[in-house]
Coordinates of C-alpha atoms in Angstrom, one line a residue:
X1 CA -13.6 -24.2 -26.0
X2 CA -10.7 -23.7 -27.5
X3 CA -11.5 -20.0 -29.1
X4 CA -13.2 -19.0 -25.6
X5 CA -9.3 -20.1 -24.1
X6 CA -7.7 -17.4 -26.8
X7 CA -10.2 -15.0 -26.1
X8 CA -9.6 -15.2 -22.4
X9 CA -5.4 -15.3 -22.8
X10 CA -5.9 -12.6 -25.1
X11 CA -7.7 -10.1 -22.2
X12 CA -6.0 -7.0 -20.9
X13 CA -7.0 -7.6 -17.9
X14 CA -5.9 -10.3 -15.3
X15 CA -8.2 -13.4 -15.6
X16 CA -8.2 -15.9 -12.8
X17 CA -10.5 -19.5 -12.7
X18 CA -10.4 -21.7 -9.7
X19 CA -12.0 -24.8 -8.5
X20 CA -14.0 -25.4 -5.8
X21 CA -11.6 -26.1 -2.9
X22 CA -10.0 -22.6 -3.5
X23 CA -7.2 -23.9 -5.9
X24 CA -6.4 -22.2 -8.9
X25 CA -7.7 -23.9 -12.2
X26 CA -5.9 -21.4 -14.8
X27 CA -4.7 -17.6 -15.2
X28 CA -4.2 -15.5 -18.2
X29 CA -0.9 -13.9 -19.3
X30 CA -2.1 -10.4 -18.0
X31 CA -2.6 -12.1 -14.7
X32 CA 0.8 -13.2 -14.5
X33 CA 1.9 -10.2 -15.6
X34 CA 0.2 -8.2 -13.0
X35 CA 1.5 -10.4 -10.2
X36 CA 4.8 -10.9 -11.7
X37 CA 4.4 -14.9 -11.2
X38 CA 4.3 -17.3 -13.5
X39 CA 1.3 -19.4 -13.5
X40 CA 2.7 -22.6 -13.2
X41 CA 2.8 -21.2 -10.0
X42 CA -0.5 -20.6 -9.5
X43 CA -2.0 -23.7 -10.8
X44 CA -3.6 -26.3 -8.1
X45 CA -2.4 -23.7 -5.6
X46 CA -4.5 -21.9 -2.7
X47 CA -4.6 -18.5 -1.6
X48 CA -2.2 -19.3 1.7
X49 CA 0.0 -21.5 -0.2
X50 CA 0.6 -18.3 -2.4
X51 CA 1.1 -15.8 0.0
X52 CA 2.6 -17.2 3.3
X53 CA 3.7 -14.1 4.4
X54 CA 0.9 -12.2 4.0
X55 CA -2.1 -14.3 5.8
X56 CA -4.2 -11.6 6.7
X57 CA -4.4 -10.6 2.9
X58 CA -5.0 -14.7 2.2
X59 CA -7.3 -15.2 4.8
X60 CA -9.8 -11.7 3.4
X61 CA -9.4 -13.2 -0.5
X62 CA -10.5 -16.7 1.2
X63 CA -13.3 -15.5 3.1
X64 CA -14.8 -13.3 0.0
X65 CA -14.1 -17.2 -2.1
X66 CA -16.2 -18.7 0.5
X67 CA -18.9 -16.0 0.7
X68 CA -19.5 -16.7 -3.2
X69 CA -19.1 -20.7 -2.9
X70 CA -22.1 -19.8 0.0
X71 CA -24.1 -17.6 -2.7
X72 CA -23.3 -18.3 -5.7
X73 CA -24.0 -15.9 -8.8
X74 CA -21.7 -12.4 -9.1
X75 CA -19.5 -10.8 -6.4
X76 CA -17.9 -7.2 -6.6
X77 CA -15.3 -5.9 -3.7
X78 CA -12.3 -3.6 -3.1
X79 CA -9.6 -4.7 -1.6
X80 CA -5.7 -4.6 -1.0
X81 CA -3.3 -7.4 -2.6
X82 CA 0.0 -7.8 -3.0
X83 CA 2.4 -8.4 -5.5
X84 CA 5.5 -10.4 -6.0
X85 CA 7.6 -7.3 -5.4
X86 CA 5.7 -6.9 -2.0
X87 CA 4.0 -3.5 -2.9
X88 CA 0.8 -3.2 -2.2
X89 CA -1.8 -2.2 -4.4
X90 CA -6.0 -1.7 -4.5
X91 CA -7.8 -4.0 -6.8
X92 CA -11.4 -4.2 -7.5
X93 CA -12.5 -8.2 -7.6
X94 CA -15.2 -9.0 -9.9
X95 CA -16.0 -12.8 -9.7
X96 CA -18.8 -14.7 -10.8
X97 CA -19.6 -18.9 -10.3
X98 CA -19.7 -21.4 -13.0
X99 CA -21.4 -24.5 -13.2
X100 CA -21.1 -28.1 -14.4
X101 CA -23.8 -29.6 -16.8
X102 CA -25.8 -30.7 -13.5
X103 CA -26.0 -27.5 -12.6
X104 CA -23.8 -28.1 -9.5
X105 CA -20.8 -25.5 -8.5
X106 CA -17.8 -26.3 -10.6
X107 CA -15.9 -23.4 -9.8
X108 CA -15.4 -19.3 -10.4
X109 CA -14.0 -17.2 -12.3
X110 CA -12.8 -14.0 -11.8
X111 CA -11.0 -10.5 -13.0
X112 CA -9.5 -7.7 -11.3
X113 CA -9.4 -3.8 -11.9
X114 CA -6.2 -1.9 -10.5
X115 CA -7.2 1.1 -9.0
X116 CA -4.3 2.4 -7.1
X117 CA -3.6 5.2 -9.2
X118 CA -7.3 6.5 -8.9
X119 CA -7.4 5.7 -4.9
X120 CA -3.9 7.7 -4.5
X121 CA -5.4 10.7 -6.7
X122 CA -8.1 10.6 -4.3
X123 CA -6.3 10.8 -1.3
X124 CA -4.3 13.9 -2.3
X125 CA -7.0 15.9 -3.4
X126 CA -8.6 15.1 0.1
X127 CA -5.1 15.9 1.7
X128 CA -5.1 19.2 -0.1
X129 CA -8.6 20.1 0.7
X130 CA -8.1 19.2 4.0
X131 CA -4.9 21.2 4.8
X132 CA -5.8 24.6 2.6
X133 CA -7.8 25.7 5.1
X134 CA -5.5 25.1 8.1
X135 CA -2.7 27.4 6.7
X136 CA -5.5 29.9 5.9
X137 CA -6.3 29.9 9.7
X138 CA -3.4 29.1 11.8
X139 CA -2.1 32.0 13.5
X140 CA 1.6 31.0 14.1
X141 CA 3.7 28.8 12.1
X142 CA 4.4 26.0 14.7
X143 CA 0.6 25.9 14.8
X144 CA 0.5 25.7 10.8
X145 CA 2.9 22.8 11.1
X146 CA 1.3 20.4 13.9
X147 CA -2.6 21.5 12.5
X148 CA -1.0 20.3 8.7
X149 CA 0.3 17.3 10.2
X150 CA -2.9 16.7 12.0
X151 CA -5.3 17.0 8.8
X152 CA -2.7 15.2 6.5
X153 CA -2.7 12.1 9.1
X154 CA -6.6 11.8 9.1
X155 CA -6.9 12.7 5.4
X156 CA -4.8 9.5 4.5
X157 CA -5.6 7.2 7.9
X158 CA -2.4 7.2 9.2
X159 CA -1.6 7.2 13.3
X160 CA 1.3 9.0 13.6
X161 CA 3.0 12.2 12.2
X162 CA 6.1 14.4 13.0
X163 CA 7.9 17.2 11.5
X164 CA 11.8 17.0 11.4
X165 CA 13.5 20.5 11.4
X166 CA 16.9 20.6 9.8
X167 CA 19.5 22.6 12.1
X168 CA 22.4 23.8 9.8
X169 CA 24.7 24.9 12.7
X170 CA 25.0 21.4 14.2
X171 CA 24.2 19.5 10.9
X172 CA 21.3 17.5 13.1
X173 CA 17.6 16.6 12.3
X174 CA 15.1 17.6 15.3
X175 CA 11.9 16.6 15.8
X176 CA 10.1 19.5 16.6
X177 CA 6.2 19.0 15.9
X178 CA 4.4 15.9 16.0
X179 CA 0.3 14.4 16.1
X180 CA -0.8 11.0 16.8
X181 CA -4.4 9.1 17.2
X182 CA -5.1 9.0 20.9
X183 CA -4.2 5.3 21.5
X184 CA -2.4 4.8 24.7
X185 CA -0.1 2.5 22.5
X186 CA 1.4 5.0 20.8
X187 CA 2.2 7.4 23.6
X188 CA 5.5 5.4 24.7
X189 CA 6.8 6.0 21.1
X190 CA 5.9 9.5 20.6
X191 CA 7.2 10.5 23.6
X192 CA 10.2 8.6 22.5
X193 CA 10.3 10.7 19.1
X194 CA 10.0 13.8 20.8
X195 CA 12.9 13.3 22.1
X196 CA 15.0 12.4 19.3
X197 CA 17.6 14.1 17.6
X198 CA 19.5 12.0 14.4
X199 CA 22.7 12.8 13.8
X200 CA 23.0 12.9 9.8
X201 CA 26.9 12.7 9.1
X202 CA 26.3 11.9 5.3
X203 CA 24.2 15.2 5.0
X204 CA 27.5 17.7 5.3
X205 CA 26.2 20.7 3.9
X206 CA 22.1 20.3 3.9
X207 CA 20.0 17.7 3.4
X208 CA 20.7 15.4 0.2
X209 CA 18.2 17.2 -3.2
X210 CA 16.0 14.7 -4.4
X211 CA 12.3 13.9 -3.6
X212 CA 11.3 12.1 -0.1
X213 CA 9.2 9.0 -0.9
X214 CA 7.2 6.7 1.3
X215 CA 8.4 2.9 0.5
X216 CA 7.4 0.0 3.0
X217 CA 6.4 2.6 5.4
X218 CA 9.3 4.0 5.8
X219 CA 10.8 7.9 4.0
X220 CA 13.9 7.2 1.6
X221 CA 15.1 10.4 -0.7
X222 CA 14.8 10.0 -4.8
X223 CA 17.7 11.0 -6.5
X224 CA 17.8 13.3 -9.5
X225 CA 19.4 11.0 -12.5
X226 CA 21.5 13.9 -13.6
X227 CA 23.0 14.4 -10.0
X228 CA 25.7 12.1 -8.1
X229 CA 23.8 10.0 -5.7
X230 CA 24.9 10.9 -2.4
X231 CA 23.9 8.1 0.3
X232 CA 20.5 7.5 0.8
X233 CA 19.9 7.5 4.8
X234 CA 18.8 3.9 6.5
X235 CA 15.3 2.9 9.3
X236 CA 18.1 4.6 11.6
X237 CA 17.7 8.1 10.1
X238 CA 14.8 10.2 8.9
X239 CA 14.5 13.6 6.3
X240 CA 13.0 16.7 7.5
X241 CA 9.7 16.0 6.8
X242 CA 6.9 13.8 8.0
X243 CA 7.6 10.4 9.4
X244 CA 4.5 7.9 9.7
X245 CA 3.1 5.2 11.0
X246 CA 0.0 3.1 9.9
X247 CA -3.1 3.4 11.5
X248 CA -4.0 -0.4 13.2

């Protein structure tokens, strides 16, 4: 028992056990490493009593426990988790039950398989393929702009997109081409965007360089390290580009 332990601690991968009333029998080091919590943390704890503020994530990682617990042998899924510093990433769960020497359910055991970097490879090349053919075909640029938005937004799932022109003369962002899902919940706020114009006092002279980064669903500009790190805009402003929301 005590070799199968090392083995086990000694995995790349992140190793989970847990018992059958959900709770958490052991970890390895890579799962704490993955999660960024120490697994004192995780011992004799539930999924909910992990993640309180995420119990829609909880409740899906229950449910698949208790699909197992129901059938007991192997399980294999994809799914979104989250980690301790609250970004999100996609994880393939491959579980499998244990017994005692009755043969009764003691408990599973389980690994995980980051995939993010795959899935967001993915999604780009399906972007790109998606929007070649739209700036191939669209006659006018303010058609090139709404069609891009339009295949970008269903290419990655989102709801909503828009298009912020920079106007140099009067240093202000405008919103100038937009798309959204037709959900008559969303029409209040892009008619509300459409409106908009930010005001971007810290942006004398253009737009700040750096690279514009979704984070927490929201754009934020990447600063070049060389370069002196001019203020990075709040929620209350927005770059010239596309600003989303997540498809519900």
């Amino acid at each position: 028992r005590r070799m199968t332990e090392q083995l086990i601690e000694a995995l790349p991968n992140p190793v989970f056990f847990k018992g059958t009333d959900g709770r958490y029998l052991g970890v390895n080091k890579a799962w704490e490493s993955y999660f960024g919590i120490p697994r004192h943390e995780f011992l004799g704890r539930t999924v909910h009593e992990l993640s309180p503020r995420d119990p829609e994530i909880a409740d899906r990682l229950h449910a698949m426990d208790q699909v197992l617990w129901d059938n007991p042998g192997n399980q294999e899924y994809e799914t979104t988790i989250r980690t301790r510093d609250g970004k999100d990433r996609r994880a393939i769960y491959y579980k499998a039950t244990f017994t005692h020497a009755d043969g009764s359910i003691a408990g599973l055991i389980g690994t995980i398989i980051d995939v993010t970097a795959r899935r967001e490879a993915e999604e780009h090349r399906a972007m790109e393929h998606a929007v070649t053919p739209v700036l191939a075909q669209a006659d006018t640029a303010s058609e090139a702009a709404q069609k891009t938005i339009q295949a970008i937004c269903r290419s990655l799932g989102w709801a909503y997109g828009a298009y912020w022109r920079w106007d140099e003369k009067v240093e202000l962002l405008r919103c100038t081409e937009t798309w959204h899902a037709d959900s008559p919940e969303l029409e209040e706020f892009v008619n509300t965007m459409g409106r908009r114009v930010i005001e971007a006092p810290a942006w004398h002279g253009g737009p700040p360089k750096g690279e514009w980064v979704v984070r927490g669903g929201l754009l934020e500009v990447v600063e070049p390290e060389a370069d002196a790190a001019p203020p990075v805009p709040d929620a209350r402003t927005a770059p010239p580009g596309a600003e989303t929301a997540p498809e519900t």
